[in-house]
Amino acid sequence: MLSSLVKRLAPLACALVPLLTPSPAGAATTFAPNRFDDPLVPAKSCTPPVPVNGCSLRGAIESAQAGDTVQLGAGTYTLERGSLKLPKAITIVGAGPAATTIRQTGLDRVIQIENQAGLTMSGVTITGGHLVGQTGTNGPSAGADGGEGEGVYGAGINAGGAVTLTDVVVTGNQEFGGDGGAGAAGTSEPGGKGGRGGYADGAGIDGGSSLTLVRVTVSGNTAQGGDGGAGGSGGSTAAGGAGGPSGSAGGVGVSMGTTSSSTIVDSTISGNHGASGKGGKGGLGGAISGVGGKGGQGEASEGGGLFSNGTVKLTNVTFNGNSAGGGDGGEGGAARAASFPTVGGAGGTGWGGAGGATALMNEADAQFASVTIDGNEAGAGATGKGGSGSDGGATGATGATVAPSGGDVFVYGIAGATLTIRDTIVADGTAPGGTGDCEVGGTGVLLSAGHNLEDHHQCIAVAKAGDLSNTPAGLGPLAGNGGSTETMALQAGSAAIGAGEPGCVDAAGKPLATDQRSLPRFSPCDIGAFQVQPIPPGPGPSAGNPPSPSPQPASTPVLSRLALAPAKVRAGKKETITFDLNVPAHVSFALERRRPGTLVGGKCAARSARRARGKACSRWAKAGGAPPASEGRAGANSLSWTPRHLAPGRYRLTATPAGGTADSKAFTASAAKRAKGPSGS
């Protein structure tokens, strides 16, 4: 049944859209759906003359021929019968992303572009895509390996050919790779290996031959690889099978392949989160003498915001708050021999994530111009525990760990991946135990074309004119600062102001006249996607026109540049909290800890016995011991905090000014150091 809103809008839409008349041969046709649901109706219901409430979005797509246009009014078009399949190149035009939404309501992607067909779309929000891969098959016979979990990709948009999106929002799409199948138990042979977990790529957009984004927001999409399958038990004197490696997530916001090209302009990629599954548990050792199987490896997720193996050109783009998580190693299998000392299986290796904002790999060729990359994270993977030994046998070795790589940027080449940056900010990345801003590996190369700013010295090996390293960026939080996409404003005193090239150019080397908000650039330009604008002069003083007062700060409190020092937080050790305020305000603090959870209805809920078998996820849970509230002054602030009773783990501190905009800082707490005894032990 139509909602009351649809009932009110449908007659209006029908009245506003004239009944279509047959077009001359070869002429393009515009179809205008006049209902918002997804009924099982024949496609001819959209053929003129269109009956009242007779044409759905799906019906219009099925009726359209190559080159036709589908015109959407304000409202939410729901998809209840699977993905919207586009077999031909068409144009979809909405009333603006705040007004027109295409929402998937089932377990499917939103838009499937088939057979290398193209899509030109504007003024629409794409949301609700939800893909879940199938679990791999269990080993079919004694000692056989488990099958690989199904991989998934493109929950929002899966592109076949050329795609151009203008003034579009892609948000709230999610996907989960299938778990690997279990290896079969052996009889006289070793147990079968567990299957690999399925991958999860491009939860927002999985690109085709080419992708062009103009004033597009890709945000709040999530992807998680499947868990590796468990190894099978070994035969009487044989080893248990190894656990399968986990699946990984890649290019959670946007994922592009080797033969593809992408051009992104005046856009924001934010808050996209990828996580790897867990390596499978090793199989039990043989009943008489076989050792336990090794735990599966936890693979690394790569590119929380953007992943590409191909050609990339970015101009006036902001990356913020994206993450690529690491994979946990699986537990080693236990030995079970009753009368023979037998060793348990070794735990699996936990790999850290790579490229919280972007991962450019293999044959990638990327150019970044006036880009802001700030506050992204590559997460760590945990080690797998060794399996228990039997009859006096040793416990298996604990798995190794590989540190995360590039909290903001990761460039890794097998065939010479290259990234060239100019007038670009790379700052405030997080990678526990690894490199926060940039990491370059293999045959990868990161080159400077000059006038870049990094708050560490990890990105640019050979500095060019105007490059600034070990320099704070001085950025405000991601916010609506004008324009159609959110940006990170340069705060007063930022070293990036006026430190760009005398004449900014875009990623193609052409003059760049505006910033991400389409506001003017100046000479020299500011570094990053945001250009500070001059305060308009007021009228001059006269007898009836007194001098204008000095500009007053904004009345809404905005807190920015929240930081902790020292960065290595320990329980019982004094920390200094620093932050900036634009106006005086009462500031309160909240502390949260990252905790394991179980996916329930697409949300990460606390684990319980009832939910123990659900897919694992991570969530932020309230933690005690937050700093006391403080009265902050306009400008720089600092206060002391000694955290108490913080268990080792990942935490998030949020500072909120009364009635204003908050800022958060993630950190890792380690165990308090033990006092040494007289012997130094």
PDB file of N, CA and C in Angstrom, residues 365-428:
ATOM      1  N   ASP A 365      48.382   4.448 -11.630  1.00  0.00           N
ATOM      2  CA  ASP A 365      49.046   5.684 -12.039  1.00  0.00           C
ATOM      3  C   ASP A 365      48.144   6.820 -11.590  1.00  0.00           C
ATOM      4  N   ALA A 366      48.505   7.507 -10.503  1.00  0.00           N
ATOM      5  CA  ALA A 366      47.602   8.454  -9.861  1.00  0.00           C
ATOM      6  C   ALA A 366      48.206   9.846  -9.791  1.00  0.00           C
ATOM      7  N   GLN A 367      47.327  10.854  -9.982  1.00  0.00           N
ATOM      8  CA  GLN A 367      47.690  12.260  -9.852  1.00  0.00           C
ATOM      9  C   GLN A 367      46.701  12.905  -8.882  1.00  0.00           C
ATOM     10  N   PHE A 368      47.212  13.466  -7.769  1.00  0.00           N
ATOM     11  CA  PHE A 368      46.381  14.166  -6.795  1.00  0.00           C
ATOM     12  C   PHE A 368      46.759  15.648  -6.816  1.00  0.00           C
ATOM     13  N   ALA A 369      45.771  16.531  -6.987  1.00  0.00           N
ATOM     14  CA  ALA A 369      46.004  17.962  -6.971  1.00  0.00           C
ATOM     15  C   ALA A 369      45.004  18.636  -6.045  1.00  0.00           C
ATOM     16  N   SER A 370      45.488  19.442  -5.113  1.00  0.00           N
ATOM     17  CA  SER A 370      44.631  20.160  -4.156  1.00  0.00           C
ATOM     18  C   SER A 370      43.672  19.200  -3.456  1.00  0.00           C
ATOM     19  N   VAL A 371      44.236  18.175  -2.858  1.00  0.00           N
ATOM     20  CA  VAL A 371      43.478  17.156  -2.143  1.00  0.00           C
ATOM     21  C   VAL A 371      43.778  17.275  -0.649  1.00  0.00           C
ATOM     22  N   THR A 372      42.771  17.063   0.177  1.00  0.00           N
ATOM     23  CA  THR A 372      42.947  17.027   1.634  1.00  0.00           C
ATOM     24  C   THR A 372      42.707  15.610   2.118  1.00  0.00           C
ATOM     25  N   ILE A 373      43.727  15.004   2.737  1.00  0.00           N
ATOM     26  CA  ILE A 373      43.642  13.642   3.259  1.00  0.00           C
ATOM     27  C   ILE A 373      43.979  13.717   4.734  1.00  0.00           C
ATOM     28  N   ASP A 374      42.989  13.508   5.598  1.00  0.00           N
ATOM     29  CA  ASP A 374      43.206  13.753   7.021  1.00  0.00           C
ATOM     30  C   ASP A 374      42.345  12.819   7.868  1.00  0.00           C
ATOM     31  N   GLY A 375      42.950  12.288   8.941  1.00  0.00           N
ATOM     32  CA  GLY A 375      42.186  11.570   9.948  1.00  0.00           C
ATOM     33  C   GLY A 375      41.640  10.229   9.511  1.00  0.00           C
ATOM     34  N   ASN A 376      42.393   9.479   8.721  1.00  0.00           N
ATOM     35  CA  ASN A 376      41.991   8.136   8.303  1.00  0.00           C
ATOM     36  C   ASN A 376      42.832   7.100   9.051  1.00  0.00           C
ATOM     37  N   GLU A 377      42.416   5.839   9.007  1.00  0.00           N
ATOM     38  CA  GLU A 377      43.078   4.841   9.860  1.00  0.00           C
ATOM     39  C   GLU A 377      43.265   3.515   9.147  1.00  0.00           C
ATOM     40  N   ALA A 378      44.460   2.934   9.324  1.00  0.00           N
ATOM     41  CA  ALA A 378      44.724   1.541   8.971  1.00  0.00           C
ATOM     42  C   ALA A 378      44.805   0.761  10.283  1.00  0.00           C
ATOM     43  N   GLY A 379      43.895  -0.199  10.477  1.00  0.00           N
ATOM     44  CA  GLY A 379      43.805  -0.906  11.747  1.00  0.00           C
ATOM     45  C   GLY A 379      44.723  -2.108  11.827  1.00  0.00           C
ATOM     46  N   ALA A 380      45.035  -2.509  13.064  1.00  0.00           N
ATOM     47  CA  ALA A 380      45.923  -3.640  13.306  1.00  0.00           C
ATOM     48  C   ALA A 380      45.137  -4.951  13.323  1.00  0.00           C
ATOM     49  N   GLY A 381      45.813  -6.034  12.990  1.00  0.00           N
ATOM     50  CA  GLY A 381      45.249  -7.368  13.124  1.00  0.00           C
ATOM     51  C   GLY A 381      45.842  -8.059  14.340  1.00  0.00           C
ATOM     52  N   ALA A 382      45.043  -8.880  15.003  1.00  0.00           N
ATOM     53  CA  ALA A 382      45.500  -9.572  16.215  1.00  0.00           C
ATOM     54  C   ALA A 382      46.112 -10.922  15.866  1.00  0.00           C
ATOM     55  N   THR A 383      47.014 -11.376  16.735  1.00  0.00           N
ATOM     56  CA  THR A 383      47.638 -12.689  16.539  1.00  0.00           C
ATOM     57  C   THR A 383      46.666 -13.806  16.882  1.00  0.00           C
ATOM     58  N   GLY A 384      46.849 -14.936  16.234  1.00  0.00           N
ATOM     59  CA  GLY A 384      46.092 -16.121  16.603  1.00  0.00           C
ATOM     60  C   GLY A 384      46.789 -16.881  17.720  1.00  0.00           C
ATOM     61  N   LYS A 385      46.028 -17.372  18.682  1.00  0.00           N
ATOM     62  CA  LYS A 385      46.615 -18.150  19.775  1.00  0.00           C
ATOM     63  C   LYS A 385      47.019 -19.542  19.289  1.00  0.00           C
ATOM     64  N   GLY A 386      48.076 -20.050  19.890  1.00  0.00           N
ATOM     65  CA  GLY A 386      48.466 -21.413  19.585  1.00  0.00           C
ATOM     66  C   GLY A 386      47.521 -22.416  20.221  1.00  0.00           C
ATOM     67  N   GLY A 387      47.336 -23.554  19.565  1.00  0.00           N
ATOM     68  CA  GLY A 387      46.474 -24.601  20.108  1.00  0.00           C
ATOM     69  C   GLY A 387      47.143 -25.339  21.253  1.00  0.00           C
ATOM     70  N   SER A 388      46.344 -25.893  22.127  1.00  0.00           N
ATOM     71  CA  SER A 388      46.894 -26.594  23.286  1.00  0.00           C
ATOM     72  C   SER A 388      47.511 -27.930  22.878  1.00  0.00           C
ATOM     73  N   GLY A 389      48.598 -28.286  23.571  1.00  0.00           N
ATOM     74  CA  GLY A 389      49.212 -29.593  23.350  1.00  0.00           C
ATOM     75  C   GLY A 389      48.507 -30.665  24.159  1.00  0.00           C
ATOM     76  N   SER A 390      48.888 -31.908  23.942  1.00  0.00           N
ATOM     77  CA  SER A 390      48.272 -33.005  24.694  1.00  0.00           C
ATOM     78  C   SER A 390      49.346 -33.902  25.288  1.00  0.00           C
ATOM     79  N   ASP A 391      49.006 -34.504  26.409  1.00  0.00           N
ATOM     80  CA  ASP A 391      49.877 -35.458  27.088  1.00  0.00           C
ATOM     81  C   ASP A 391      51.283 -34.876  27.299  1.00  0.00           C
ATOM     82  N   GLY A 392      51.338 -33.620  27.718  1.00  0.00           N
ATOM     83  CA  GLY A 392      52.617 -32.977  27.974  1.00  0.00           C
ATOM     84  C   GLY A 392      53.222 -32.280  26.781  1.00  0.00           C
ATOM     85  N   GLY A 393      52.586 -32.359  25.641  1.00  0.00           N
ATOM     86  CA  GLY A 393      53.092 -31.656  24.466  1.00  0.00           C
ATOM     87  C   GLY A 393      52.935 -30.151  24.604  1.00  0.00           C
ATOM     88  N   ALA A 394      53.759 -29.395  23.900  1.00  0.00           N
ATOM     89  CA  ALA A 394      53.777 -27.938  24.013  1.00  0.00           C
ATOM     90  C   ALA A 394      52.576 -27.295  23.332  1.00  0.00           C
ATOM     91  N   THR A 395      52.198 -26.150  23.855  1.00  0.00           N
ATOM     92  CA  THR A 395      51.194 -25.327  23.184  1.00  0.00           C
ATOM     93  C   THR A 395      51.792 -24.774  21.898  1.00  0.00           C
ATOM     94  N   GLY A 396      50.997 -24.679  20.870  1.00  0.00           N
ATOM     95  CA  GLY A 396      51.485 -24.146  19.604  1.00  0.00           C
ATOM     96  C   GLY A 396      51.935 -22.702  19.723  1.00  0.00           C
ATOM     97  N   ALA A 397      52.822 -22.296  18.846  1.00  0.00           N
ATOM     98  CA  ALA A 397      53.354 -20.934  18.861  1.00  0.00           C
ATOM     99  C   ALA A 397      52.260 -19.918  18.559  1.00  0.00           C
ATOM    100  N   THR A 398      52.348 -18.788  19.212  1.00  0.00           N
ATOM    101  CA  THR A 398      51.432 -17.689  18.910  1.00  0.00           C
ATOM    102  C   THR A 398      51.764 -17.130  17.535  1.00  0.00           C
ATOM    103  N   GLY A 399      50.743 -16.761  16.790  1.00  0.00           N
ATOM    104  CA  GLY A 399      50.963 -16.237  15.455  1.00  0.00           C
ATOM    105  C   GLY A 399      51.695 -14.907  15.459  1.00  0.00           C
ATOM    106  N   ALA A 400      52.266 -14.563  14.324  1.00  0.00           N
ATOM    107  CA  ALA A 400      52.971 -13.289  14.177  1.00  0.00           C
ATOM    108  C   ALA A 400      51.975 -12.179  13.843  1.00  0.00           C
ATOM    109  N   THR A 401      52.449 -10.945  13.875  1.00  0.00           N
ATOM    110  CA  THR A 401      51.650  -9.814  13.415  1.00  0.00           C
ATOM    111  C   THR A 401      52.457  -9.008  12.409  1.00  0.00           C
ATOM    112  N   VAL A 402      51.745  -8.398  11.472  1.00  0.00           N
ATOM    113  CA  VAL A 402      52.353  -7.481  10.510  1.00  0.00           C
ATOM    114  C   VAL A 402      51.689  -6.128  10.714  1.00  0.00           C
ATOM    115  N   ALA A 403      52.483  -5.093  10.969  1.00  0.00           N
ATOM    116  CA  ALA A 403      51.951  -3.778  11.321  1.00  0.00           C
ATOM    117  C   ALA A 403      51.150  -3.178  10.178  1.00  0.00           C
ATOM    118  N   PRO A 404      50.173  -2.341  10.512  1.00  0.00           N
ATOM    119  CA  PRO A 404      49.418  -1.635   9.470  1.00  0.00           C
ATOM    120  C   PRO A 404      50.327  -0.758   8.615  1.00  0.00           C
ATOM    121  N   SER A 405      49.832  -0.397   7.444  1.00  0.00           N
ATOM    122  CA  SER A 405      50.646   0.357   6.488  1.00  0.00           C
ATOM    123  C   SER A 405      49.878   1.573   5.983  1.00  0.00           C
ATOM    124  N   GLY A 406      50.339   2.760   6.335  1.00  0.00           N
ATOM    125  CA  GLY A 406      49.750   3.964   5.776  1.00  0.00           C
ATOM    126  C   GLY A 406      48.346   4.251   6.268  1.00  0.00           C
ATOM    127  N   GLY A 407      48.239   4.927   7.405  1.00  0.00           N
ATOM    128  CA  GLY A 407      46.916   5.273   7.904  1.00  0.00           C
ATOM    129  C   GLY A 407      46.131   6.122   6.927  1.00  0.00           C
ATOM    130  N   ASP A 408      46.820   6.988   6.188  1.00  0.00           N
ATOM    131  CA  ASP A 408      46.169   7.797   5.158  1.00  0.00           C
ATOM    132  C   ASP A 408      46.370   7.218   3.762  1.00  0.00           C
ATOM    133  N   VAL A 409      47.633   6.985   3.367  1.00  0.00           N
ATOM    134  CA  VAL A 409      47.949   6.627   1.981  1.00  0.00           C
ATOM    135  C   VAL A 409      48.874   5.418   1.941  1.00  0.00           C
ATOM    136  N   PHE A 410      48.564   4.467   1.053  1.00  0.00           N
ATOM    137  CA  PHE A 410      49.404   3.284   0.841  1.00  0.00           C
ATOM    138  C   PHE A 410      49.630   3.136  -0.660  1.00  0.00           C
ATOM    139  N   VAL A 411      50.892   3.077  -1.061  1.00  0.00           N
ATOM    140  CA  VAL A 411      51.249   2.873  -2.463  1.00  0.00           C
ATOM    141  C   VAL A 411      52.151   1.652  -2.532  1.00  0.00           C
ATOM    142  N   TYR A 412      51.702   0.616  -3.227  1.00  0.00           N
ATOM    143  CA  TYR A 412      52.488  -0.617  -3.293  1.00  0.00           C
ATOM    144  C   TYR A 412      52.483  -1.120  -4.734  1.00  0.00           C
ATOM    145  N   GLY A 413      53.660  -1.236  -5.293  1.00  0.00           N
ATOM    146  CA  GLY A 413      53.747  -1.626  -6.688  1.00  0.00           C
ATOM    147  C   GLY A 413      54.318  -3.006  -6.889  1.00  0.00           C
ATOM    148  N   ILE A 414      53.699  -3.748  -7.775  1.00  0.00           N
ATOM    149  CA  ILE A 414      54.292  -4.968  -8.322  1.00  0.00           C
ATOM    150  C   ILE A 414      54.793  -4.645  -9.724  1.00  0.00           C
ATOM    151  N   ALA A 415      54.019  -3.789 -10.411  1.00  0.00           N
ATOM    152  CA  ALA A 415      54.413  -3.358 -11.749  1.00  0.00           C
ATOM    153  C   ALA A 415      54.610  -1.844 -11.778  1.00  0.00           C
ATOM    154  N   GLY A 416      54.993  -1.251 -10.645  1.00  0.00           N
ATOM    155  CA  GLY A 416      55.369   0.146 -10.632  1.00  0.00           C
ATOM    156  C   GLY A 416      54.256   1.125 -10.354  1.00  0.00           C
ATOM    157  N   ALA A 417      53.460   0.926  -9.305  1.00  0.00           N
ATOM    158  CA  ALA A 417      52.421   1.888  -8.939  1.00  0.00           C
ATOM    159  C   ALA A 417      53.048   3.236  -8.604  1.00  0.00           C
ATOM    160  N   THR A 418      52.432   4.326  -9.117  1.00  0.00           N
ATOM    161  CA  THR A 418      52.985   5.656  -8.928  1.00  0.00           C
ATOM    162  C   THR A 418      51.893   6.629  -8.500  1.00  0.00           C
ATOM    163  N   LEU A 419      52.180   7.433  -7.483  1.00  0.00           N
ATOM    164  CA  LEU A 419      51.305   8.521  -7.062  1.00  0.00           C
ATOM    165  C   LEU A 419      52.108   9.810  -7.071  1.00  0.00           C
ATOM    166  N   THR A 420      51.589  10.831  -7.756  1.00  0.00           N
ATOM    167  CA  THR A 420      52.197  12.153  -7.763  1.00  0.00           C
ATOM    168  C   THR A 420      51.235  13.127  -7.102  1.00  0.00           C
ATOM    169  N   ILE A 421      51.722  13.873  -6.101  1.00  0.00           N
ATOM    170  CA  ILE A 421      50.863  14.802  -5.375  1.00  0.00           C
ATOM    171  C   ILE A 421      51.377  16.225  -5.519  1.00  0.00           C
ATOM    172  N   ARG A 422      50.438  17.183  -5.557  1.00  0.00           N
ATOM    173  CA  ARG A 422      50.789  18.598  -5.585  1.00  0.00           C
ATOM    174  C   ARG A 422      49.714  19.382  -4.834  1.00  0.00           C
ATOM    175  N   ASP A 423      50.128  20.402  -4.114  1.00  0.00           N
ATOM    176  CA  ASP A 423      49.189  21.242  -3.356  1.00  0.00           C
ATOM    177  C   ASP A 423      48.248  20.397  -2.499  1.00  0.00           C
ATOM    178  N   THR A 424      48.778  19.358  -1.884  1.00  0.00           N
ATOM    179  CA  THR A 424      47.964  18.360  -1.185  1.00  0.00           C
ATOM    180  C   THR A 424      48.377  18.248   0.277  1.00  0.00           C
ATOM    181  N   ILE A 425      47.386  18.053   1.154  1.00  0.00           N
ATOM    182  CA  ILE A 425      47.595  17.848   2.585  1.00  0.00           C
ATOM    183  C   ILE A 425      47.454  16.367   2.908  1.00  0.00           C
ATOM    184  N   VAL A 426      48.408  15.809   3.644  1.00  0.00           N
ATOM    185  CA  VAL A 426      48.307  14.450   4.181  1.00  0.00           C
ATOM    186  C   VAL A 426      48.634  14.551   5.669  1.00  0.00           C
ATOM    187  N   ALA A 427      47.636  14.286   6.534  1.00  0.00           N
ATOM    188  CA  ALA A 427      47.842  14.563   7.956  1.00  0.00           C
ATOM    189  C   ALA A 427      46.976  13.673   8.840  1.00  0.00           C
ATOM    190  N   ASP A 428      47.406  13.548  10.097  1.00  0.00           N
ATOM    191  CA  ASP A 428      46.618  12.965  11.184  1.00  0.00           C
ATOM    192  C   ASP A 428      46.133  11.553  10.894  1.00  0.00           C
TER     193      ASP A 428
END
